CSV table of N, CA, C and O in Angstrom, one decimal:
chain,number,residue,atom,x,y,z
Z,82,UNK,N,-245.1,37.9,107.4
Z,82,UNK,CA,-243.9,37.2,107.7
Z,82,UNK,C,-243.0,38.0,108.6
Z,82,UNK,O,-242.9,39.2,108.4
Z,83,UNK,N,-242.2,37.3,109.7
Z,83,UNK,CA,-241.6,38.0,110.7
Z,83,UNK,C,-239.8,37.5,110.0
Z,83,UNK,O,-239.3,36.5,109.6
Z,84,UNK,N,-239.7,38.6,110.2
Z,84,UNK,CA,-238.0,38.6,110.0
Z,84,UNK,C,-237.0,38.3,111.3
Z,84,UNK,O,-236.7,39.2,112.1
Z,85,UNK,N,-236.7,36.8,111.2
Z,85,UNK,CA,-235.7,36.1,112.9
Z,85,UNK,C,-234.9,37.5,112.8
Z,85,UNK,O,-234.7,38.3,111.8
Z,86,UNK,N,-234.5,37.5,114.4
Z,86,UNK,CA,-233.6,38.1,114.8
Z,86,UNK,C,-232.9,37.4,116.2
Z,86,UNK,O,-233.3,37.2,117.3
Z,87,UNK,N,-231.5,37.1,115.5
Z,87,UNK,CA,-231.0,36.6,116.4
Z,87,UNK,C,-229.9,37.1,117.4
Z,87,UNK,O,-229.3,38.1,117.1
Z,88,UNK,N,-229.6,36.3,118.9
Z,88,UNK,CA,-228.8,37.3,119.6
Z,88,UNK,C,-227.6,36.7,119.8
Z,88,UNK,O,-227.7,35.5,120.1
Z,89,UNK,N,-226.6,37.2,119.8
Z,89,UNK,CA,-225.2,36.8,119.9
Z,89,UNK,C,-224.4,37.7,121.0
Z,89,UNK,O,-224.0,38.9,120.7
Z,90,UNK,N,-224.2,37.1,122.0
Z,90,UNK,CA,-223.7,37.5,123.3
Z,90,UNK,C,-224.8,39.0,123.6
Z,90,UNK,O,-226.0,39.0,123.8
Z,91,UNK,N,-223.8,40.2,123.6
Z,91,UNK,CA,-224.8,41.2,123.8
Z,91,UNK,C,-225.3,41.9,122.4
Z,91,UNK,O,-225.5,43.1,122.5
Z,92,UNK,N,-225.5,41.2,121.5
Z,92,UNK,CA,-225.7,42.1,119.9
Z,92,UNK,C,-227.1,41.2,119.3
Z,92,UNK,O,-227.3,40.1,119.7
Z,93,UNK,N,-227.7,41.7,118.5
Z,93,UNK,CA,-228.6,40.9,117.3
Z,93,UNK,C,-227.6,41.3,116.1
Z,93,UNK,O,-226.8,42.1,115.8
Z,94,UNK,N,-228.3,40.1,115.7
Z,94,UNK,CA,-227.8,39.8,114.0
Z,94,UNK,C,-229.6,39.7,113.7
Z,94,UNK,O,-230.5,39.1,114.3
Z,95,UNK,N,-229.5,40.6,112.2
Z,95,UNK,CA,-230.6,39.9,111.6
Z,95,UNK,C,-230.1,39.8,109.8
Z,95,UNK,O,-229.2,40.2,109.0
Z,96,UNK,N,-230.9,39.4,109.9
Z,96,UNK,CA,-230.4,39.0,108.4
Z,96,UNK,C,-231.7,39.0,107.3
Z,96,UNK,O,-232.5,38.0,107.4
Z,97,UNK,N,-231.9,39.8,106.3
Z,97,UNK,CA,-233.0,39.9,106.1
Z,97,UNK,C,-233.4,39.6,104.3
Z,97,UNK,O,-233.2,40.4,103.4
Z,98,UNK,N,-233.9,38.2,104.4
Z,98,UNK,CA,-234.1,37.3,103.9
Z,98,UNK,C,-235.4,37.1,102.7
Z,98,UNK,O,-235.5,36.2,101.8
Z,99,UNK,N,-236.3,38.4,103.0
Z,99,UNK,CA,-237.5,38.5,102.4
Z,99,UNK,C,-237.7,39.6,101.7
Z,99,UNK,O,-237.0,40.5,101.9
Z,100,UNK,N,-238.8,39.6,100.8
Z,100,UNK,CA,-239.1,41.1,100.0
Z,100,UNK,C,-239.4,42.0,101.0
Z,100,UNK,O,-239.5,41.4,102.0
Z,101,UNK,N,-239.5,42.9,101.2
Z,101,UNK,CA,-240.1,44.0,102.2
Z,101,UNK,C,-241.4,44.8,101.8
Z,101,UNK,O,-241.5,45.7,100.9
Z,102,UNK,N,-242.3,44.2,102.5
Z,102,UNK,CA,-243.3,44.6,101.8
Z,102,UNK,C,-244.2,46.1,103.1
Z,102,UNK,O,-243.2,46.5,103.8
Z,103,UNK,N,-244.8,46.5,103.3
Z,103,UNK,CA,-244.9,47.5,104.2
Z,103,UNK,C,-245.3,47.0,106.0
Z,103,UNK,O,-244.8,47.3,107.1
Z,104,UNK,N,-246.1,46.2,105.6
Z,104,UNK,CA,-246.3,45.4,106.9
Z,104,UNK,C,-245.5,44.7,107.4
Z,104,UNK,O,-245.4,44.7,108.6
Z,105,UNK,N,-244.4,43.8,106.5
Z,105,UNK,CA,-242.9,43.3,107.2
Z,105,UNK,C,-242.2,44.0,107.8
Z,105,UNK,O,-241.5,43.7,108.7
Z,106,UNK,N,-242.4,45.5,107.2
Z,106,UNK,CA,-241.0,46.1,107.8
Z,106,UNK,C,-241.8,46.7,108.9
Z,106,UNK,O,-241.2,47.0,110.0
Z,107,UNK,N,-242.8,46.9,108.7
Z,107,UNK,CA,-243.5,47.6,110.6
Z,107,UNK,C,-243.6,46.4,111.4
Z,107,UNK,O,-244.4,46.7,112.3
Z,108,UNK,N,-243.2,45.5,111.4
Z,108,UNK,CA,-243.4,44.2,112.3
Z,108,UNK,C,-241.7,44.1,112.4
Z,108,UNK,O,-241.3,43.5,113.4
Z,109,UNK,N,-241.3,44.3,111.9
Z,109,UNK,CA,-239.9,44.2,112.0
Z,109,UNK,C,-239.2,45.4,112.8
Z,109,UNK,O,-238.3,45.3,113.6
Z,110,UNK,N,-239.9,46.3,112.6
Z,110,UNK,CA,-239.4,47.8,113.6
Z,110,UNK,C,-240.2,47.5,115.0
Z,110,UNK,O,-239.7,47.9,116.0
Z,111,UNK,N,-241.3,46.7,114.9
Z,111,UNK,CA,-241.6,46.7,116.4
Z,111,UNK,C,-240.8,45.5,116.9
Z,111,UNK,O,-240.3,45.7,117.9
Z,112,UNK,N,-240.6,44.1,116.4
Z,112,UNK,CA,-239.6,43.0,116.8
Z,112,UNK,C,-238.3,43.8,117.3
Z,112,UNK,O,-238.1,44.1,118.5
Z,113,UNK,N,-237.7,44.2,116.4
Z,113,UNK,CA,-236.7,45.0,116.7
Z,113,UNK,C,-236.5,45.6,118.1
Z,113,UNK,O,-235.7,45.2,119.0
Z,114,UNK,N,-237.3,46.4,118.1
Z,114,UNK,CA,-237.5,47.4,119.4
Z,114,UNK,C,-237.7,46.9,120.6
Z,114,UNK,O,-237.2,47.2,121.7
Z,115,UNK,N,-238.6,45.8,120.3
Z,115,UNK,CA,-238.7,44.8,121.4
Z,115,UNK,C,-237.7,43.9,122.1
Z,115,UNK,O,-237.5,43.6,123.3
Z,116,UNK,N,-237.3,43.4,120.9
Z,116,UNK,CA,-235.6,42.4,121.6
Z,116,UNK,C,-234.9,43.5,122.3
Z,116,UNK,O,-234.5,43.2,123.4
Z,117,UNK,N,-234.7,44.5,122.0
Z,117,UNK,CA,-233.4,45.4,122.1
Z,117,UNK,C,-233.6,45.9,123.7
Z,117,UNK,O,-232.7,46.3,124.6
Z,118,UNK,N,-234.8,45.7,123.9
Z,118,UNK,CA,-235.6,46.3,125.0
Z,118,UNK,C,-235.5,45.0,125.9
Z,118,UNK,O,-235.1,45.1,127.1
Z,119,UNK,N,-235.8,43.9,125.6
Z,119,UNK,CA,-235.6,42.7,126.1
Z,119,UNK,C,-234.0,42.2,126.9
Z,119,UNK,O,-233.6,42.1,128.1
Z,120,UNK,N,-233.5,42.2,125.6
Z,120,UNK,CA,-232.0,41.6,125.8
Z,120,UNK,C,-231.1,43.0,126.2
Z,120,UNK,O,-230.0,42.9,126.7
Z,121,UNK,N,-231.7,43.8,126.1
Z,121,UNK,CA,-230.4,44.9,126.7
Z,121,UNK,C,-229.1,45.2,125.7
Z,121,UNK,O,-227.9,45.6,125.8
Z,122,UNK,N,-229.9,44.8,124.5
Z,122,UNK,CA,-228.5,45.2,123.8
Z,122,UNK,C,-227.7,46.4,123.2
Z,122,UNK,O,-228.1,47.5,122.7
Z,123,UNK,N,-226.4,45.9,123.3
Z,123,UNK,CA,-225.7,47.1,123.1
Z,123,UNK,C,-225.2,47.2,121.3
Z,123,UNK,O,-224.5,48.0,120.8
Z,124,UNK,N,-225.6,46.4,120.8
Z,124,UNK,CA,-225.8,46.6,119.5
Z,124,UNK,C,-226.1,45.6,118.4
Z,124,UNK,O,-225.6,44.5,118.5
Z,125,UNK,N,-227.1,46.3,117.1
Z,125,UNK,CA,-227.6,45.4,116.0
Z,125,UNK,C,-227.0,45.7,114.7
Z,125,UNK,O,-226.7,46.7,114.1
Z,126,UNK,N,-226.8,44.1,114.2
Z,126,UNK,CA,-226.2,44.0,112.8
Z,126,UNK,C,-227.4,43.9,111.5
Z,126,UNK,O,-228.1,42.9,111.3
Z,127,UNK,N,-227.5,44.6,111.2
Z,127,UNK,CA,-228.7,44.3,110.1
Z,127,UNK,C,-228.4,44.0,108.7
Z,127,UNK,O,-228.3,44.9,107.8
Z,128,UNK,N,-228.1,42.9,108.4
Z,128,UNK,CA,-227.9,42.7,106.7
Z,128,UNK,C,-229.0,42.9,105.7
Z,128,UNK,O,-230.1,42.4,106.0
Z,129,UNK,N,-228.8,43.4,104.6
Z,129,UNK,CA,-229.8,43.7,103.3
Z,129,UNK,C,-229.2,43.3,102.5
Z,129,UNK,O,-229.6,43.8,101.5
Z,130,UNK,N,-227.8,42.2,102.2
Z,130,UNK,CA,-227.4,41.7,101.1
Z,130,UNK,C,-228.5,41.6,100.0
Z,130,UNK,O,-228.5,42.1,98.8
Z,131,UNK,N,-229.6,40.7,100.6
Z,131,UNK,CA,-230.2,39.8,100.0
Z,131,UNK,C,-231.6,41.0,99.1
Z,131,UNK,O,-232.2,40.7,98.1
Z,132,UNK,N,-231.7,42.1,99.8
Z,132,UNK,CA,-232.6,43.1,99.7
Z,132,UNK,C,-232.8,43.9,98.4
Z,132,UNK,O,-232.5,45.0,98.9
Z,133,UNK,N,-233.1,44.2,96.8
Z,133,UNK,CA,-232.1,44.4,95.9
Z,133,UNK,C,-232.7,46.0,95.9
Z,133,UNK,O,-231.9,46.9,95.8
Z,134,UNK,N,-234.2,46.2,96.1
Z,134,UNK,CA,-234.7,47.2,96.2
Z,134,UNK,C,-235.6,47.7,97.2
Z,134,UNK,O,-236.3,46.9,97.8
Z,135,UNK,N,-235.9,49.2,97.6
Z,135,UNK,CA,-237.0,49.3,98.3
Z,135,UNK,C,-237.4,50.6,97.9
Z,135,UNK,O,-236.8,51.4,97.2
Z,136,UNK,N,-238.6,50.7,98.4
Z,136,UNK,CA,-239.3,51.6,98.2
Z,136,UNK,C,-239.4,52.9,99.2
Z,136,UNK,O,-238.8,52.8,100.2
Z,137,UNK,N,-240.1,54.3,99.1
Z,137,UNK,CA,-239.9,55.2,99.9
Z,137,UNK,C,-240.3,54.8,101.4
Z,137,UNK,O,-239.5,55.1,102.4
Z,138,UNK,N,-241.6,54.0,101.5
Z,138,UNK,CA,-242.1,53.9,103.2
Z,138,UNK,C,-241.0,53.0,103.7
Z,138,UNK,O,-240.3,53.4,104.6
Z,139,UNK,N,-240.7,51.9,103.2
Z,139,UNK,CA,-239.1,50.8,103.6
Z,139,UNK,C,-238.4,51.9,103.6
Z,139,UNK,O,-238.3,52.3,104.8
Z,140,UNK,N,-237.9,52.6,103.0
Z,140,UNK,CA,-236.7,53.3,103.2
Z,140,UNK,C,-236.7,54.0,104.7
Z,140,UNK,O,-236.0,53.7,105.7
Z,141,UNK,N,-237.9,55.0,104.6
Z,141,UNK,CA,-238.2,55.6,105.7
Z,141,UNK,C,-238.6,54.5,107.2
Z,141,UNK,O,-238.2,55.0,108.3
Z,142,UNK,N,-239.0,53.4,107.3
Z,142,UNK,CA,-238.7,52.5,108.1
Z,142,UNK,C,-237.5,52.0,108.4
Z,142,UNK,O,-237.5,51.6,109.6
Z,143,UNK,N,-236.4,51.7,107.8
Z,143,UNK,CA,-235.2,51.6,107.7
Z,143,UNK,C,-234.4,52.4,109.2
Z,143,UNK,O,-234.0,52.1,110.3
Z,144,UNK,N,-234.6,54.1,107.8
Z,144,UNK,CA,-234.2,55.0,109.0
Z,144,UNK,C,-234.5,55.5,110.2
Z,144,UNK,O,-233.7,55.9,111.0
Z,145,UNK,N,-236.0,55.4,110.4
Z,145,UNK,CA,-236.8,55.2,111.9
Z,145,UNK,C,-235.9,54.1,112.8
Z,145,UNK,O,-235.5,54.4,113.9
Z,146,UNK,N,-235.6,52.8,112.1
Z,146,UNK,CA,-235.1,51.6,113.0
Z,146,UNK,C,-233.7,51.9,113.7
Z,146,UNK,O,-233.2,51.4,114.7
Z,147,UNK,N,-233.3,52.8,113.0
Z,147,UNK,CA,-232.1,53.2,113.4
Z,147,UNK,C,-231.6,54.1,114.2
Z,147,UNK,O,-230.6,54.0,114.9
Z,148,UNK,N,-232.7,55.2,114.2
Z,148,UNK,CA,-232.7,55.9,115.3
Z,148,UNK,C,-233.3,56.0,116.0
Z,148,UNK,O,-233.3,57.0,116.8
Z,149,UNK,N,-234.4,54.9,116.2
Z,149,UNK,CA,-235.1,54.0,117.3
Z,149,UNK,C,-234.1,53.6,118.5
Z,149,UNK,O,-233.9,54.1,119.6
Z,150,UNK,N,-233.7,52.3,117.7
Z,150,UNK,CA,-232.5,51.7,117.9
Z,150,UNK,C,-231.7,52.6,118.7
Z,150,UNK,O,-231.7,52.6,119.9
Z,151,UNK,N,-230.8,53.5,118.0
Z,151,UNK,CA,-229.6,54.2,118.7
Z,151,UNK,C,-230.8,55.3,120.0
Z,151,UNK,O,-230.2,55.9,121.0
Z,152,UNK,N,-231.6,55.4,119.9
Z,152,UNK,CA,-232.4,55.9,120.9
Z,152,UNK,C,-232.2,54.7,122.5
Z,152,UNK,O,-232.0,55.1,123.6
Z,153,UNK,N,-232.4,53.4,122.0
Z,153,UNK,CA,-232.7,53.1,122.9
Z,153,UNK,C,-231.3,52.2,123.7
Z,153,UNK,O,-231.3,51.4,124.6
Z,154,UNK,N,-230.0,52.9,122.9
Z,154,UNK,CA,-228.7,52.9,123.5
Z,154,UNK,C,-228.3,51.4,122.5
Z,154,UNK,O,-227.3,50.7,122.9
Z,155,UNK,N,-228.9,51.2,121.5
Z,155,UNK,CA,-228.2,49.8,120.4
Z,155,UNK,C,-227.4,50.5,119.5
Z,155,UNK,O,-228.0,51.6,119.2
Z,156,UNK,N,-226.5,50.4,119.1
Z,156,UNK,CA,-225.2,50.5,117.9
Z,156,UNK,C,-226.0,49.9,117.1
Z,156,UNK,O,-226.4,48.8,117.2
Z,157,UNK,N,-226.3,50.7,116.0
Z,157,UNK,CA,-226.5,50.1,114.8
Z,157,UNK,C,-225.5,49.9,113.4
Z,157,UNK,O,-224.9,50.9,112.9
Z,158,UNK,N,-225.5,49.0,113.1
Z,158,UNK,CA,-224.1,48.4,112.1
Z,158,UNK,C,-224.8,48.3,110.8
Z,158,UNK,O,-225.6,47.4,111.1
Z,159,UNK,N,-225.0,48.7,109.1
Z,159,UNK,CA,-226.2,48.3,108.2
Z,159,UNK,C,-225.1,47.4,107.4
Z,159,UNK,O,-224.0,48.0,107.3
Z,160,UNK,N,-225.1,46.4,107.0
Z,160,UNK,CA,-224.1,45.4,106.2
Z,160,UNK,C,-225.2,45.0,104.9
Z,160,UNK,O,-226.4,44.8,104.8
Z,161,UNK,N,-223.9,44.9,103.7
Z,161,UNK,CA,-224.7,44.1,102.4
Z,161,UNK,C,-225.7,45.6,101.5
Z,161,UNK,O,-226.6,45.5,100.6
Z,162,UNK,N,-225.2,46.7,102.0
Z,162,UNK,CA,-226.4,47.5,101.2
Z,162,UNK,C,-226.2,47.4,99.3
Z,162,UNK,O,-225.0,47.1,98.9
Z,163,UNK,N,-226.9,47.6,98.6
Z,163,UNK,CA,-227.5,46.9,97.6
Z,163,UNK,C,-227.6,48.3,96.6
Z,163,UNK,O,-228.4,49.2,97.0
Z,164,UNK,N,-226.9,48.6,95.1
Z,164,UNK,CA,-227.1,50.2,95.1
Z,164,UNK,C,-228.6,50.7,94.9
Z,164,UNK,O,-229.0,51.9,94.9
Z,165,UNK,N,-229.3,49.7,94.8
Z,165,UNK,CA,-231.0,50.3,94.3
Z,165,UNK,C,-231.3,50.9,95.8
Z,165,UNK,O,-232.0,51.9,96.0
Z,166,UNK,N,-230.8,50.2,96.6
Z,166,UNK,CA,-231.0,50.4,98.4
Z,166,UNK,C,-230.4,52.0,98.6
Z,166,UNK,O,-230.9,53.0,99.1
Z,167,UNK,N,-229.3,51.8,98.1
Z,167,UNK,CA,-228.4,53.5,99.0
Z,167,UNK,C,-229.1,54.4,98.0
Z,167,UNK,O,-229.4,55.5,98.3
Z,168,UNK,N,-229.4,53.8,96.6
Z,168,UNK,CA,-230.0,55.1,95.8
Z,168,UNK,C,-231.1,55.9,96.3
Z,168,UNK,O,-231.3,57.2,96.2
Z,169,UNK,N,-232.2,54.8,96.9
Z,169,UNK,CA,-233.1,55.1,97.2
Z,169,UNK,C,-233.4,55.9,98.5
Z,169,UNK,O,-234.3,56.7,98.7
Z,170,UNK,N,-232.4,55.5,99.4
Z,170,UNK,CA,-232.3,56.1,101.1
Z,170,UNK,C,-231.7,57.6,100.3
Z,170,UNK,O,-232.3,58.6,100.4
Z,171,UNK,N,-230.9,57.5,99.7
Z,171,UNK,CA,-230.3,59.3,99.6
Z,171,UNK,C,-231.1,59.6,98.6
Z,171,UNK,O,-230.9,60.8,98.4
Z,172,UNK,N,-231.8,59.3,97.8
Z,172,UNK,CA,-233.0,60.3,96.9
Z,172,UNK,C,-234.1,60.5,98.3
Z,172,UNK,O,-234.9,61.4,98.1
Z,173,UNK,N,-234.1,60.0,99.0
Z,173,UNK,CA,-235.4,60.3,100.3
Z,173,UNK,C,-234.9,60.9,101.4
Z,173,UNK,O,-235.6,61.1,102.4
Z,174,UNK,N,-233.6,61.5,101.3
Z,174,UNK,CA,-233.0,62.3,102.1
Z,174,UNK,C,-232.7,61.3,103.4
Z,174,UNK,O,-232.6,61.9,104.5
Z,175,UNK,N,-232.6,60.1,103.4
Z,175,UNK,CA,-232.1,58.7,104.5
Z,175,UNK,C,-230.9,59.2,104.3
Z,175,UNK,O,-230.4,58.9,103.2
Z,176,UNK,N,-230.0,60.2,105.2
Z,176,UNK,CA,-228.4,60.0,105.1
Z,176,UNK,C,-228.1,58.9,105.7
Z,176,UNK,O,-227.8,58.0,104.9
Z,177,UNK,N,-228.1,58.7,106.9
Z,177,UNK,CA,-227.9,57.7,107.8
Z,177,UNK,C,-226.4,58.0,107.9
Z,177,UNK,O,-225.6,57.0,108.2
Z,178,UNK,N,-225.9,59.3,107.7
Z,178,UNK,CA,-224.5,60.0,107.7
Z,178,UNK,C,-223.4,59.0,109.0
Z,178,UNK,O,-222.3,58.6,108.6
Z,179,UNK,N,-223.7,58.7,110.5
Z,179,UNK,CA,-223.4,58.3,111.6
Z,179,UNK,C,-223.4,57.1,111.4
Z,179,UNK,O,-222.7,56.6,112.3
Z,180,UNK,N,-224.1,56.1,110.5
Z,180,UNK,CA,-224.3,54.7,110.8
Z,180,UNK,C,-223.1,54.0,110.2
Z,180,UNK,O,-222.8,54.2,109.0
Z,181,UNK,N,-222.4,53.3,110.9
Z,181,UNK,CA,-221.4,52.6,110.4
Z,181,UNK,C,-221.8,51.2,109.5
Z,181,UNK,O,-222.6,50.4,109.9
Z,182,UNK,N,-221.2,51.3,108.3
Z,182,UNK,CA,-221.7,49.9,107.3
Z,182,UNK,C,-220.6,49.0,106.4
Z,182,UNK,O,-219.8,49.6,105.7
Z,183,UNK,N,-220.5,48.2,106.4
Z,183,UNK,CA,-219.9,46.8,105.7
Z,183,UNK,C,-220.5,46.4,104.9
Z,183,UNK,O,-221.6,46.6,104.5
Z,184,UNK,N,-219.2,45.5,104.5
Z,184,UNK,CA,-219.7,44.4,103.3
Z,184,UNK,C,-220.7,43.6,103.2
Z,184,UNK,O,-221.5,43.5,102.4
Z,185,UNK,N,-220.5,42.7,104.5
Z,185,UNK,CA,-221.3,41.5,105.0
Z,185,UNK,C,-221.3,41.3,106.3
Z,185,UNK,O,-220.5,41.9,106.9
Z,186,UNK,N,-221.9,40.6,106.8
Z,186,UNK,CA,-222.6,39.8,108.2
Z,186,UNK,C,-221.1,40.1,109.0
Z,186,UNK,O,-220.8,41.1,109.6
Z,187,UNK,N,-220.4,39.3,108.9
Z,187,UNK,CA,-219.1,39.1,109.3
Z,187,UNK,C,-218.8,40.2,110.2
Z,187,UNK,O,-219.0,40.5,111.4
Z,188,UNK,N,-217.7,41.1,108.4
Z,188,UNK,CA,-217.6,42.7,109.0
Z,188,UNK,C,-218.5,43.5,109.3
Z,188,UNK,O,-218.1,44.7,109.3
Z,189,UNK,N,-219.4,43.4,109.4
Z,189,UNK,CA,-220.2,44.2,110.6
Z,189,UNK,C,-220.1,43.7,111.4
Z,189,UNK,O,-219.7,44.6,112.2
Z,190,UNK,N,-220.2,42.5,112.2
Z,190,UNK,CA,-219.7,41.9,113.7
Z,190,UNK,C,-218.5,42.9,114.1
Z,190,UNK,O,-218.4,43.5,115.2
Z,191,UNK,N,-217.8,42.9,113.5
Z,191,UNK,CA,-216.6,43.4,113.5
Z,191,UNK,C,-216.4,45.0,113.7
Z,191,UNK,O,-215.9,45.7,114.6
Z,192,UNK,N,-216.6,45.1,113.0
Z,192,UNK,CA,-217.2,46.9,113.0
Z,192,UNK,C,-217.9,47.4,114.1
Z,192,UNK,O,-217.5,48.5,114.6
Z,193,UNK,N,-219.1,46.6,114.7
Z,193,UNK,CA,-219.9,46.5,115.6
Z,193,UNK,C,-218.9,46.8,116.8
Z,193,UNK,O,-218.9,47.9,117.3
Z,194,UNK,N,-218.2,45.5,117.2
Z,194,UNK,CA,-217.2,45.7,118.3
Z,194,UNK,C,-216.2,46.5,118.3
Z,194,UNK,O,-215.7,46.8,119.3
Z,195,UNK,N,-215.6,47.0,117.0
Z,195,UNK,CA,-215.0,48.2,117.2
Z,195,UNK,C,-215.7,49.3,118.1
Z,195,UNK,O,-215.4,49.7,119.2
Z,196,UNK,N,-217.1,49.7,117.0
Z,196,UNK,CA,-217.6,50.7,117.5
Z,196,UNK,C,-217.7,51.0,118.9
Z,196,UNK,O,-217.6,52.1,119.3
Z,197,UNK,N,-218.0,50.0,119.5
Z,197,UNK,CA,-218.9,50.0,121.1
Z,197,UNK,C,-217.4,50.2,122.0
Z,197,UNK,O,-217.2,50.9,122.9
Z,198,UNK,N,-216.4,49.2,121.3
Z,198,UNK,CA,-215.1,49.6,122.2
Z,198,UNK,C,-214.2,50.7,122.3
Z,198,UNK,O,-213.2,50.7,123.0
Z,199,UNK,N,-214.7,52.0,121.3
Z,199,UNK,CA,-214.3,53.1,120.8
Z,199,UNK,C,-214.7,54.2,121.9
Z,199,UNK,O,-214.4,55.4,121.7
């Protein structure tokens, strides 16, 4: 199953909708990488509201996406994290210390455009 990612002016929103199972999230790190490479964007909103838990390889894909991502000049924004989610990124050593994060979809848009106009 591919996780949409959609684009809004110069940013993705994705919104992520599904269990994460190991193969979603490596098809999702390569979609990823690919739009951003595509569209030229200068930054992605990634929601996990919906996400309640993940496991060590998701986690560790997570953090790869992000410093993929900010590798290839995207702002990344993580919105909706979930506590089984943050528990699990800092027991795996995911700080993700730099990544700015929100409540929801929204404020991260928001956050986003701060960031980049900073």
């Amino acid at each position: 199953m591919r996780i949409p990612i959609l684009k809004l002016k110069r940013y993705l929103l994705i919104s992520v909708q599904v269990d994460l199972d190991d193969q979603t999230a490596l098809q999702f790190q390569e979609d990823l990488l690919n739009k951003i490479h595509q569209e030229g964007s200068a930054g992605v909103v990634i929601d996990l509201t919906s996400v309640d838990m993940i496991d060590s390889f998701i986690a560790k894909v997570l953090g790869d996406v992000v410093e993929m991502s900010n590798l290839m000049g995207a702002k990344v924004v993580l919105t909706g994290i979930q506590p089984g989610v943050a528990i699990t990124l800092i027991d795996m050593g995911i700080m993700l210390e730099e990544v700015p994060t929100a409540l929801d979809l929204e404020q991260g848009l928001d956050k986003l455009q701060q960031e980049l106009e900073a």
